[in-house]
Short mmCIF file of C-alpha atoms (C1' of nucleotides) in Angstrom, two decimals:
data_model
loop_
_atom_site.label_atom_id
_atom_site.label_comp_id
_atom_site.label_asym_id
_atom_site.label_seq_id
_atom_site.Cartn_x
_atom_site.Cartn_y
_atom_site.Cartn_z
CA MET A 29 9.79 -2.94 -1.99
CA ASN A 30 6.28 -1.64 -1.51
CA ASP A 31 5.49 -1.28 -5.17
CA LEU A 32 2.08 -0.45 -6.53
CA LEU A 33 1.12 -2.67 -9.43
CA PRO A 34 -1.45 -2.72 -12.24
CA VAL A 35 -2.48 -6.27 -11.38
CA SER A 36 -2.70 -8.36 -8.27
CA PRO A 37 -0.34 -11.26 -7.70
CA SER A 38 -2.93 -11.94 -4.98
CA GLY A 39 -2.58 -11.54 -1.26
CA GLU A 40 -1.86 -7.86 -1.35
CA GLY A 41 -5.02 -6.64 -2.92
CA TRP A 42 -4.63 -3.05 -1.86
CA ARG A 43 -1.39 -2.44 -3.70
CA HIS A 44 -3.24 -1.71 -6.92
CA THR A 45 -2.75 1.48 -8.82
CA ALA A 46 -6.44 1.43 -9.78
CA ARG A 47 -7.50 1.36 -6.12
CA TRP A 48 -5.20 4.23 -5.29
CA ARG A 49 -6.62 6.31 -8.11
CA ALA A 50 -10.13 5.58 -6.85
CA VAL A 51 -9.28 6.77 -3.33
CA GLU A 52 -7.44 9.81 -4.63
CA SER A 53 -10.22 10.87 -6.93
CA ILE A 54 -12.80 10.56 -4.15
CA PHE A 55 -10.59 12.72 -1.96
CA ARG A 56 -10.09 15.33 -4.70
CA ARG A 57 -13.80 15.51 -5.29
CA VAL A 58 -14.64 16.00 -1.61
CA CYS A 59 -12.00 18.72 -1.31
CA LEU A 60 -13.28 20.50 -4.37
CA GLN A 61 -16.80 20.47 -2.98
CA TYR A 62 -15.64 21.87 0.35
CA GLY A 63 -13.70 24.64 -1.38
CA TYR A 64 -10.14 23.36 -0.96
CA ARG A 65 -7.56 23.73 -3.72
CA GLU A 66 -4.58 21.53 -4.40
CA ILE A 67 -1.05 22.47 -3.40
CA ARG A 68 2.06 20.47 -4.23
CA THR A 69 5.28 20.93 -2.36
CA PRO A 70 8.73 19.34 -2.88
CA VAL A 71 9.60 16.02 -1.25
CA MET A 72 12.52 17.59 0.57
CA GLU A 73 12.94 20.71 2.59
CA SER A 74 15.62 22.14 4.79
CA THR A 75 15.96 20.13 7.97
CA GLU A 76 15.51 23.25 10.01
CA LEU A 77 11.92 23.67 8.84
CA PHE A 78 10.86 20.45 10.52
CA GLN A 79 12.97 21.03 13.59
CA ARG A 80 11.25 24.34 14.12
CA ALA A 81 7.74 23.37 13.07
CA VAL A 82 7.35 19.85 14.40
CA GLY A 83 9.61 20.37 17.41
CA GLU A 84 13.06 19.15 18.45
CA GLY A 85 11.66 17.09 21.31
CA THR A 86 9.28 15.01 19.20
CA ASP A 87 10.06 11.43 18.20
CA ILE A 88 9.62 12.30 14.57
CA VAL A 89 12.32 14.94 14.57
CA SER A 90 14.65 13.33 17.07
CA LYS A 91 14.83 9.87 15.53
CA GLU A 92 12.60 9.31 12.51
CA MET A 93 13.74 11.69 9.78
CA PHE A 94 15.51 10.83 6.55
CA THR A 95 18.14 13.55 6.76
CA PHE A 96 21.23 14.03 4.61
CA THR A 97 23.71 16.70 3.62
CA ASP A 98 23.49 17.97 0.06
CA ARG A 99 26.42 18.92 -2.15
CA GLY A 100 26.28 22.46 -0.90
CA GLY A 101 26.68 21.32 2.70
CA ARG A 102 23.05 22.06 3.62
CA SER A 103 21.10 19.66 5.78
CA MET A 104 18.04 18.43 3.88
CA THR A 105 15.20 16.18 5.02
CA LEU A 106 12.57 14.12 3.22
CA ARG A 107 9.32 15.51 4.58
CA PRO A 108 8.11 13.48 7.58
CA GLU A 109 4.69 15.17 7.53
CA GLY A 110 2.65 17.38 5.26
CA THR A 111 1.82 20.51 7.20
CA ALA A 112 5.17 22.25 7.65
CA PRO A 113 5.97 22.32 3.91
CA VAL A 114 2.54 23.79 3.20
CA ILE A 115 3.11 26.54 5.77
CA ARG A 116 6.53 27.23 4.25
CA ALA A 117 4.98 27.48 0.78
CA TYR A 118 2.17 29.64 2.14
CA LEU A 119 4.68 32.13 3.52
CA GLU A 120 7.19 31.99 0.69
CA ASN A 121 4.51 32.60 -1.95
CA LYS A 122 2.61 35.08 0.24
CA LEU A 123 -0.64 33.20 -0.27
CA TYR A 124 -2.15 35.28 2.56
CA ALA A 125 -2.15 38.23 0.17
CA ASP A 126 -4.56 36.40 -2.09
CA SER A 127 -7.16 35.95 0.62
CA PRO A 128 -7.06 35.96 4.43
CA LEU A 129 -8.28 32.34 4.54
CA GLN A 130 -6.43 29.81 2.43
CA LYS A 131 -8.01 26.39 2.12
CA LEU A 132 -5.56 23.90 0.66
CA TYR A 133 -5.38 20.16 0.11
CA TYR A 134 -2.57 17.81 -0.80
CA ILE A 135 -1.90 14.22 -1.78
CA THR A 136 1.68 13.53 -0.94
CA HIS A 137 4.23 11.00 0.19
CA VAL A 138 5.90 11.37 3.57
CA TYR A 139 8.96 9.60 4.94
CA ARG A 140 9.76 8.33 8.40
CA TYR A 141 12.61 6.11 9.44
CA GLU A 142 10.65 3.56 11.47
CA ARG A 143 10.47 -0.19 11.82
CA GLY A 144 8.10 -1.36 9.12
CA GLN A 145 4.90 -3.15 9.96
CA LYS A 146 1.56 -3.67 8.34
CA GLY A 147 0.00 -0.24 8.05
CA ARG A 148 3.28 1.46 8.84
CA TYR A 149 5.78 2.12 6.11
CA ARG A 150 8.90 4.22 5.77
CA GLU A 151 7.29 5.84 2.78
CA HIS A 152 3.58 6.34 2.95
CA GLN A 153 1.01 8.57 1.35
CA GLN A 154 -1.10 11.11 3.13
CA THR A 155 -4.07 13.00 1.85
CA GLY A 156 -4.62 16.12 3.86
CA VAL A 157 -6.03 19.61 4.09
CA GLU A 158 -4.87 22.82 5.73
CA ALA A 159 -7.13 25.80 6.42
CA ILE A 160 -4.88 28.73 7.21
CA GLY A 161 -6.04 32.11 8.49
CA SER A 162 -9.20 31.52 10.52
CA GLN A 163 -9.75 30.92 14.20
CA ASP A 164 -13.46 30.27 13.74
CA PRO A 165 -14.42 26.96 15.39
CA ALA A 166 -16.72 26.51 12.40
CA ILE A 167 -13.63 25.90 10.29
CA ASP A 168 -12.53 23.22 12.78
CA ALA A 169 -15.92 21.62 12.29
CA GLU A 170 -15.57 21.91 8.51
CA VAL A 171 -12.16 20.25 8.45
CA ILE A 172 -13.32 17.38 10.66
CA THR A 173 -16.52 16.98 8.68
CA LEU A 174 -14.57 16.88 5.44
CA ALA A 175 -12.48 13.99 6.76
CA MET A 176 -15.53 12.09 7.96
CA GLU A 177 -17.31 12.69 4.66
CA PHE A 178 -14.30 11.28 2.84
CA TYR A 179 -14.46 8.08 4.91
CA ARG A 180 -18.20 7.89 4.37
CA ARG A 181 -17.79 8.07 0.60
CA LEU A 182 -15.10 5.40 0.70
CA GLY A 183 -17.52 3.22 2.60
CA ILE A 184 -15.53 3.19 5.83
CA THR A 185 -18.30 3.85 8.31
CA GLN A 186 -16.94 1.86 11.22
CA THR A 187 -14.80 4.65 12.58
CA GLU A 188 -14.37 6.44 15.84
CA LEU A 189 -13.62 10.14 16.05
CA LEU A 190 -11.58 11.02 19.13
CA LEU A 191 -11.62 14.66 20.14
CA ASN A 192 -9.70 16.73 22.62
CA SER A 193 -8.43 20.22 23.20
CA VAL A 194 -4.76 20.57 24.05
CA GLY A 195 -5.04 24.21 25.02
CA CYS A 196 -2.77 27.06 24.10
CA PRO A 197 0.40 28.73 25.42
CA VAL A 198 -1.75 30.47 28.03
CA CYS A 199 -3.37 27.45 29.60
CA ARG A 200 -1.11 24.53 28.73
CA PRO A 201 1.74 25.45 31.11
CA ARG A 202 -0.76 25.56 33.96
CA TYR A 203 -1.96 22.12 33.06
CA ARG A 204 1.56 20.77 32.61
CA ASP A 205 2.37 21.83 36.15
CA ALA A 206 -0.78 20.20 37.49
CA LEU A 207 -0.01 17.01 35.60
CA ARG A 208 3.54 16.87 36.97
CA GLU A 209 2.23 17.43 40.43
CA TYR A 210 -0.17 14.53 39.99
CA ALA A 211 2.40 12.20 38.43
CA ARG A 212 5.38 12.88 40.66
CA PRO A 213 4.34 10.54 43.51
CA LEU A 214 3.42 7.80 40.99
CA LEU A 215 6.60 7.97 38.93
CA HIS A 216 8.18 4.93 40.56
CA SER A 217 5.33 2.74 39.28
CA MET A 218 5.62 3.91 35.67
CA SER A 219 7.73 2.81 32.69
CA ARG A 220 11.12 4.33 31.96
CA ASP A 221 9.59 5.97 28.90
CA ASN A 222 7.08 7.77 31.01
CA GLN A 223 9.73 8.76 33.54
CA ARG A 224 11.61 10.36 30.69
CA ARG A 225 8.45 12.01 29.37
CA PHE A 226 7.84 13.46 32.81
CA GLU A 227 10.90 15.62 32.20
CA VAL A 228 10.75 16.22 28.44
CA ASN A 229 7.10 16.20 27.42
CA PRO A 230 4.72 15.47 30.32
CA LEU A 231 1.58 15.49 28.16
CA ARG A 232 2.77 12.42 26.33
CA MET A 233 2.62 10.44 29.56
CA LEU A 234 -1.12 10.41 28.94
CA ASP A 235 -1.22 8.21 25.86
CA SER A 236 1.26 5.52 26.87
CA LYS A 237 -0.07 2.04 26.12
CA GLU A 238 1.89 0.43 28.96
CA GLU A 239 -0.50 -1.15 31.41
CA ALA A 240 1.27 0.32 34.44
CA ASP A 241 1.31 3.79 32.91
CA ARG A 242 -2.34 3.66 32.00
CA ALA A 243 -3.24 2.64 35.51
CA ALA A 244 -1.12 5.38 37.01
CA MET A 245 -2.47 8.06 34.69
CA LYS A 246 -6.08 7.01 35.04
CA GLY A 247 -6.91 9.60 37.66
CA ALA A 248 -4.83 12.34 36.06
CA PRO A 249 -6.32 15.81 35.88
CA LYS A 250 -8.01 16.53 32.55
CA LEU A 251 -6.61 19.13 30.23
CA THR A 252 -10.07 20.30 29.33
CA GLU A 253 -10.60 21.34 32.94
CA TYR A 254 -7.61 23.65 32.77
CA LEU A 255 -8.49 25.42 29.53
CA CYS A 256 -8.42 29.20 29.53
CA GLU A 257 -11.60 31.10 28.75
CA GLU A 258 -10.79 31.42 25.05
CA CYS A 259 -9.87 27.76 24.55
CA HIS A 260 -12.83 26.61 26.55
CA THR A 261 -15.28 28.63 24.48
CA HIS A 262 -13.65 27.50 21.24
CA PHE A 263 -13.92 23.85 22.25
CA ALA A 264 -17.52 24.22 23.40
CA ARG A 265 -18.53 25.87 20.11
CA LEU A 266 -16.80 23.19 18.07
CA GLN A 267 -18.71 20.47 19.91
CA GLU A 268 -21.93 22.38 19.41
CA TYR A 269 -21.28 22.58 15.66
CA LEU A 270 -20.34 18.93 15.38
CA CYS A 271 -23.51 17.94 17.22
CA ALA A 272 -25.56 20.14 14.88
CA LEU A 273 -23.92 18.37 11.93
CA GLU A 274 -24.58 15.01 13.56
CA VAL A 275 -20.91 14.12 13.54
CA ARG A 276 -20.42 11.58 16.32
CA PHE A 277 -17.31 12.02 18.46
CA THR A 278 -15.82 10.72 21.68
CA LEU A 279 -14.10 13.12 24.04
CA ASN A 280 -10.75 11.69 25.02
CA SER A 281 -8.77 13.73 27.49
CA HIS A 282 -5.75 11.47 26.94
CA LEU A 283 -5.47 12.25 23.25
CA VAL A 284 -2.17 14.04 22.69
CA ARG A 285 -0.65 14.28 19.28
CA GLY A 286 2.99 13.85 18.37
CA PHE A 287 3.71 17.30 17.03
CA ASP A 288 4.55 20.26 19.23
CA TYR A 289 2.65 22.69 17.05
CA TYR A 290 -0.86 21.64 17.98
CA THR A 291 -3.07 24.03 19.96
CA LYS A 292 -6.72 23.80 20.98
CA THR A 293 -8.44 21.21 18.79
CA ALA A 294 -6.77 17.81 18.43
CA PHE A 295 -8.50 14.84 16.82
CA GLU A 296 -7.82 11.37 15.58
CA ILE A 297 -9.93 8.95 13.61
CA ILE A 298 -9.41 5.29 14.33
CA CYS A 299 -10.74 2.25 12.53
CA PRO A 300 -11.16 -0.70 14.91
CA ALA A 301 -10.89 -3.17 12.02
CA LEU A 302 -7.21 -2.34 11.67
CA GLY A 303 -5.19 -3.75 14.58
CA ALA A 304 -2.14 -2.06 16.07
CA GLN A 305 -1.81 0.69 13.46
CA ASN A 306 -5.43 1.70 13.66
CA ALA A 307 -5.31 5.48 13.25
CA ILE A 308 -6.53 6.24 9.75
CA GLY A 309 -6.36 9.99 10.16
CA GLY A 310 -5.53 12.73 12.58
CA GLY A 311 -5.03 16.42 12.86
CA GLY A 312 -5.63 19.54 14.80
CA ARG A 313 -5.26 23.25 15.17
CA TYR A 314 -1.85 24.95 15.03
CA ASP A 315 -2.35 28.59 15.87
CA GLY A 316 1.32 29.27 16.61
CA LEU A 317 2.88 27.48 13.66
CA VAL A 318 2.87 30.20 11.01
CA GLU A 319 4.51 32.62 13.41
CA GLU A 320 7.03 29.97 14.42
CA CYS A 321 7.93 29.65 10.74
CA GLY A 322 8.60 33.35 10.45
CA GLY A 323 5.22 34.77 9.46
CA GLU A 324 2.68 37.01 11.14
CA PRO A 325 0.63 35.33 13.88
CA THR A 326 -1.90 33.30 11.87
CA PRO A 327 -4.21 30.54 13.05
CA GLY A 328 -4.61 27.28 11.14
CA ILE A 329 -6.00 23.78 11.27
CA GLY A 330 -5.58 20.64 9.20
CA PHE A 331 -5.46 16.86 9.07
CA GLY A 332 -3.58 14.03 7.43
CA ILE A 333 -5.12 10.74 6.35
CA GLY A 334 -3.06 7.66 5.59
CA THR A 335 -3.92 6.29 2.16
CA GLU A 336 -2.45 2.83 2.83
CA ARG A 337 -4.42 2.46 6.03
CA CYS A 338 -7.64 3.45 4.29
CA LEU A 339 -6.97 0.86 1.59
CA ILE A 340 -6.14 -1.81 4.14
CA ALA A 341 -9.31 -0.94 6.07
CA LEU A 342 -11.36 -1.27 2.88
CA GLU A 343 -9.83 -4.66 2.22
CA GLN A 344 -10.35 -5.72 5.83
CA LEU A 345 -13.98 -4.67 5.74
CA GLY A 346 -14.56 -6.28 2.36
CA ILE A 347 -15.58 -3.02 0.73
CA ALA A 348 -15.15 -2.84 -3.04
CA LEU A 349 -14.36 0.54 -4.53
CA PRO A 350 -15.74 1.44 -7.93
CA LEU A 351 -12.65 1.01 -10.08
CA GLU A 352 -11.91 2.61 -13.40
CA ASP A 353 -12.55 0.20 -16.26
CA GLU A 354 -9.16 -0.40 -17.80
CA SER A 355 -10.22 -2.98 -20.35
CA PRO A 356 -10.13 -2.23 -24.06
CA ILE A 357 -13.27 -1.83 -26.14
CA ALA A 358 -11.65 -3.31 -29.22
CA PHE A 359 -8.98 -5.93 -29.73
CA ILE A 360 -7.54 -6.50 -33.19
CA ALA A 361 -6.32 -9.95 -34.13
CA ALA A 362 -4.36 -10.12 -37.35
CA LEU A 363 -3.20 -13.14 -39.35
CA GLY A 364 -0.41 -12.73 -41.86
CA GLU A 365 1.90 -9.85 -42.67
CA GLU A 366 -0.38 -8.15 -45.18
CA ALA A 367 -3.33 -8.19 -42.80
CA LYS A 368 -1.09 -6.93 -40.01
CA LEU A 369 -0.34 -3.77 -41.96
CA HIS A 370 -4.06 -3.03 -42.34
CA ALA A 371 -4.56 -3.97 -38.71
CA ILE A 372 -2.09 -1.51 -37.24
CA LYS A 373 -3.58 1.26 -39.39
CA LEU A 374 -7.01 0.38 -38.06
CA LEU A 375 -5.65 0.26 -34.52
CA HIS A 376 -4.27 3.76 -34.99
CA ALA A 377 -7.63 5.02 -36.29
CA LEU A 378 -9.54 3.49 -33.39
CA ARG A 379 -7.22 5.06 -30.85
CA ARG A 380 -7.48 8.44 -32.55
CA ALA A 381 -11.23 8.09 -32.18
CA GLU A 382 -10.53 7.59 -28.45
CA ILE A 383 -11.72 4.02 -28.46
CA PRO A 384 -9.49 2.07 -26.05
CA SER A 385 -7.93 -0.57 -28.28
CA GLU A 386 -5.38 -3.33 -28.05
CA PHE A 387 -3.56 -5.49 -30.55
CA GLY A 388 -2.33 -9.07 -30.71
CA TYR A 389 1.41 -8.63 -31.02
CA ASP A 390 4.08 -11.21 -31.85
CA ASN A 391 2.19 -12.98 -34.67
CA ARG A 392 0.59 -15.50 -32.37
CA SER A 393 -2.09 -17.94 -33.42
CA LEU A 394 -5.65 -16.66 -33.70
CA LYS A 395 -6.54 -18.84 -30.75
CA ALA A 396 -3.83 -17.26 -28.60
CA GLN A 397 -4.97 -13.79 -29.66
CA MET A 398 -8.59 -14.62 -28.82
CA ARG A 399 -7.54 -15.88 -25.43
CA LEU A 400 -5.66 -12.67 -24.77
CA ALA A 401 -8.62 -10.56 -25.87
CA ASN A 402 -10.81 -12.53 -23.49
CA ARG A 403 -8.39 -12.12 -20.62
CA LEU A 404 -8.17 -8.37 -21.21
CA ASN A 405 -11.96 -8.30 -21.11
CA ALA A 406 -12.16 -6.65 -24.51
CA ARG A 407 -15.67 -6.22 -25.81
CA PHE A 408 -15.03 -6.63 -29.53
CA VAL A 409 -12.46 -8.69 -31.38
CA ILE A 410 -11.76 -7.45 -34.88
CA MET A 411 -10.32 -10.25 -37.00
CA LEU A 412 -8.26 -9.54 -40.06
CA GLY A 413 -6.83 -12.29 -42.28
CA GLU A 414 -6.07 -12.83 -45.94
CA ASP A 415 -9.72 -13.36 -46.87
CA GLU A 416 -10.86 -10.21 -45.12
CA VAL A 417 -8.14 -8.09 -46.70
CA ARG A 418 -9.13 -9.41 -50.13
CA GLN A 419 -12.74 -8.48 -49.46
CA GLY A 420 -11.88 -5.15 -47.81
CA SER A 421 -13.74 -6.12 -44.65
CA ALA A 422 -13.21 -7.41 -41.13
CA GLN A 423 -14.95 -10.00 -38.98
CA ILE A 424 -16.08 -8.47 -35.70
CA LYS A 425 -17.07 -10.62 -32.78
CA ASP A 426 -19.06 -9.15 -29.87
CA PHE A 427 -18.13 -10.87 -26.61
CA HIS A 428 -20.95 -9.06 -24.82
CA ASN A 429 -23.44 -10.59 -27.17
CA GLY A 430 -22.66 -14.26 -26.90
CA GLY A 431 -19.90 -14.00 -29.47
CA ALA A 432 -22.17 -12.92 -32.31
CA GLN A 433 -20.09 -12.18 -35.36
CA GLU A 434 -20.56 -9.94 -38.38
CA SER A 435 -18.65 -8.69 -41.36
CA VAL A 436 -17.96 -4.95 -41.52
CA ARG A 437 -16.27 -2.97 -44.31
CA LEU A 438 -12.77 -1.92 -43.28
CA SER A 439 -13.50 1.75 -43.92
CA GLU A 440 -16.49 1.62 -41.62
CA VAL A 441 -15.04 -0.30 -38.68
CA THR A 442 -14.24 2.75 -36.51
CA ASP A 443 -17.72 4.24 -36.91
CA TRP A 444 -19.31 0.85 -36.35
CA ILE A 445 -17.42 0.28 -33.09
CA PHE A 446 -18.03 3.84 -31.98
CA ARG A 447 -21.79 3.48 -32.51
CA LYS A 448 -21.96 0.14 -30.71
CA ALA A 449 -19.64 1.11 -27.87
CA GLU A 450 -21.08 4.51 -27.06
CA PRO A 451 -23.91 3.38 -24.78
CA HIS A 452 -21.43 1.00 -23.18
CA ALA A 453 -18.97 3.82 -22.58
CA LYS A 454 -21.60 6.02 -21.02
CA ALA A 455 -22.84 3.31 -18.69
"C1'" G B 23 15.13 1.60 18.45
"C1'" C B 24 13.27 -3.34 21.37
"C1'" G B 25 10.96 -8.52 21.50
"C1'" G B 26 8.74 -12.73 18.75
"C1'" C B 27 7.43 -15.54 14.18
"C1'" U B 28 8.33 -16.43 8.90
"C1'" G B 29 11.35 -16.36 4.00
"C1'" U B 30 11.09 -22.96 -1.27
"C1'" A B 31 8.28 -21.60 -8.95
"C1'" G B 32 4.78 -15.37 -10.91
"C1'" C B 33 0.93 -16.55 -6.54
"C1'" U B 34 -0.67 -19.95 -2.27
"C1'" C B 35 2.00 -23.62 -0.03
"C1'" A B 36 4.18 -29.05 0.71
"C1'" G B 37 9.14 -31.25 1.56
"C1'" G B 38 12.17 -31.26 8.70
"C1'" G B 39 20.11 -34.18 7.01
"C1'" G B 40 20.87 -38.66 1.84
"C1'" U B 41 20.14 -39.40 -6.00
"C1'" U B 42 17.79 -35.28 -11.19
"C1'" A B 43 13.07 -30.27 -5.08
"C1'" G B 44 6.99 -31.10 -5.68
"C1'" A B 45 1.41 -29.74 -5.91
"C1'" G B 46 -2.62 -26.39 -7.04
"C1'" C B 47 -3.45 -21.82 -9.43
"C1'" G B 48 -1.32 -18.68 -13.21
"C1'" C B 49 1.66 -18.55 -17.88
"C1'" C B 50 2.90 -20.88 -22.86
"C1'" A B 51 1.65 -24.59 -26.62
"C1'" G B 52 -1.46 -28.39 -28.67
"C1'" G B 53 -6.38 -30.76 -28.93
"C1'" U B 54 -9.88 -26.92 -33.55
"C1'" U B 55 -5.59 -26.35 -41.61
"C1'" G B 56 -8.40 -18.99 -38.92
"C1'" U B 57 -12.39 -18.28 -33.43
"C1'" G B 58 -12.23 -16.61 -26.32
"C1'" G B 59 -14.47 -18.54 -21.67
"C1'" C B 60 -15.31 -24.77 -19.88
"C1'" C B 61 -12.63 -29.36 -20.47
"C1'" C B 62 -8.31 -32.64 -21.79
"C1'" U B 63 -2.90 -33.28 -22.88
"C1'" G B 64 1.93 -31.46 -22.78
"C1'" G B 65 5.70 -27.63 -21.68
"C1'" A B 66 8.48 -23.65 -19.64
"C1'" G B 67 9.63 -21.66 -15.08
"C1'" G B 68 13.57 -22.49 -8.71
"C1'" C B 69 21.89 -20.56 -7.14
"C1'" C B 70 15.13 -23.30 -1.60
"C1'" G B 71 16.01 -14.55 0.84
"C1'" U B 72 21.81 -13.25 1.62
"C1'" G B 73 26.71 -14.38 3.48
"C1'" G B 74 29.29 -17.61 6.49
"C1'" G B 75 29.61 -22.21 9.59
"C1'" U B 76 28.67 -27.59 11.20
"C1'" U B 77 28.76 -32.28 8.25
"C1'" C B 78 31.22 -37.46 4.02
"C1'" G B 79 26.65 -34.88 2.50
"C1'" A B 80 22.47 -28.84 4.01
"C1'" G B 81 16.47 -26.53 1.00
"C1'" A B 82 16.45 -28.74 5.95
"C1'" C B 83 20.82 -27.78 11.65
"C1'" C B 84 23.74 -23.10 13.80
"C1'" C B 85 25.17 -17.84 13.33
"C1'" U B 86 25.14 -12.90 10.33
"C1'" C B 87 22.59 -9.66 7.46
"C1'" C B 88 18.19 -8.39 4.58
"C1'" A B 89 12.93 -8.52 3.89
"C1'" G B 90 7.82 -9.50 5.48
"C1'" C B 91 4.41 -10.31 9.43
"C1'" C B 92 2.76 -9.80 14.96
"C1'" G B 93 3.48 -6.86 19.33
"C1'" C B 94 6.15 -2.51 21.83
"C1'" C B 95 7.50 2.35 20.63
"C1'" C B 96 5.53 5.92 17.28
"C1'" C B 97 1.95 7.54 14.09
"C1'" A B 98 -1.13 7.87 8.93
#
RNA sequence: GCGGCUGUAGCUCAGGGGUUAGAGCGCCAGGUUGUGGCCCUGGAGGCCGUGGGUUCGAGACCCUCCAGCCGCCCCA
């Protein structure tokens, strides 16, 4: 199982809960600063939502969903992507009434029934945003910039932003016809997959990785040359804004995304350090989606970023995240039953004072307790034995000070630690 | 869903038909009658991924399934 653990049994360094928290908190902070607020939706939704939103013809819906029938006979599905549930929640809770533009973010697990591989898991986490209610290309630029800023703060700077416009219901049919016309005479030289796509979803012929397909599609007409006036202007403005913001991008007329709902802007961020599963994020505009889900015509745009792939990229690139310090400030080592009673009272007091503290359980030898304190990277060891109890004091050893030791009255231990640890805690 | 490689101790891996399956690291204990890291000594820990088969004998060979990895497909 792909468990996330508090420690590393080595080899799989990115499966650390501390690393995940670091990535998540960076994402939350970026979102907050860009004016996005968190939304949480259920892990499962009615199957129909995804069929309608993502599209019956897509691979995700046709063969990659975890779908089952509940006790009431309804067909339910573990969400295979993050956008559709957000749109459903947006409509169901009438978020549009709160403000015409809703800027939302989520950190959520999604499920796809696929063959596992490094960087591709049946359950994976996506961090994402959705900006619903604006058709301003400036919001496209904002969403893309937010993603790139997130990578920058993680330290993943070796990325490539691929950008395309997939048009709208006005211009896409025109392009689809042109593409078919171009491909028809070349069909015999292409893979079976592409021959099937020719019928079902011609645009997807463009991003086949098969050598023969790539060669055949090389001279294909470009979607961007078939854009209607509105889409063309939108795309031009977006590029203008991105240039002004110094966000580097590569136009890629073969970029087609795997959801039917995308319109106009489509983008993908790849990290070359990653290998086969090298897309660390992707998204686009979905101006028809809200209406498709039963709402008023409402434009929207968003992205999803794979948390695992970001973590793998960080590992691959040798980038260390600043991790939360999980080590205790104080460790209490007790010797003897009488001392233990005083010790657990002291432990309680330290914790109430919000000083992270640990205790040497199971009556082990002082040496064993010291070793444990050292391994936990505790700063102070508070030693309590018969002598100390008799004197009403404790021996406190400071590991950060060469093991210097002093005697402190039991009643003053908490204050003493607090005073000493405060600058440490702030640092 | 397709093709290939790999599953032996907590981790990294050795053993390639023949007694009681090994190493390093980690863990535990002792060396210090109450003092961490370094060092030394000892110890615990394995139905050799699962189920079947071949064989006098299988951790080794064959098949099934499962899992991981590398591609394809797809996508984050």
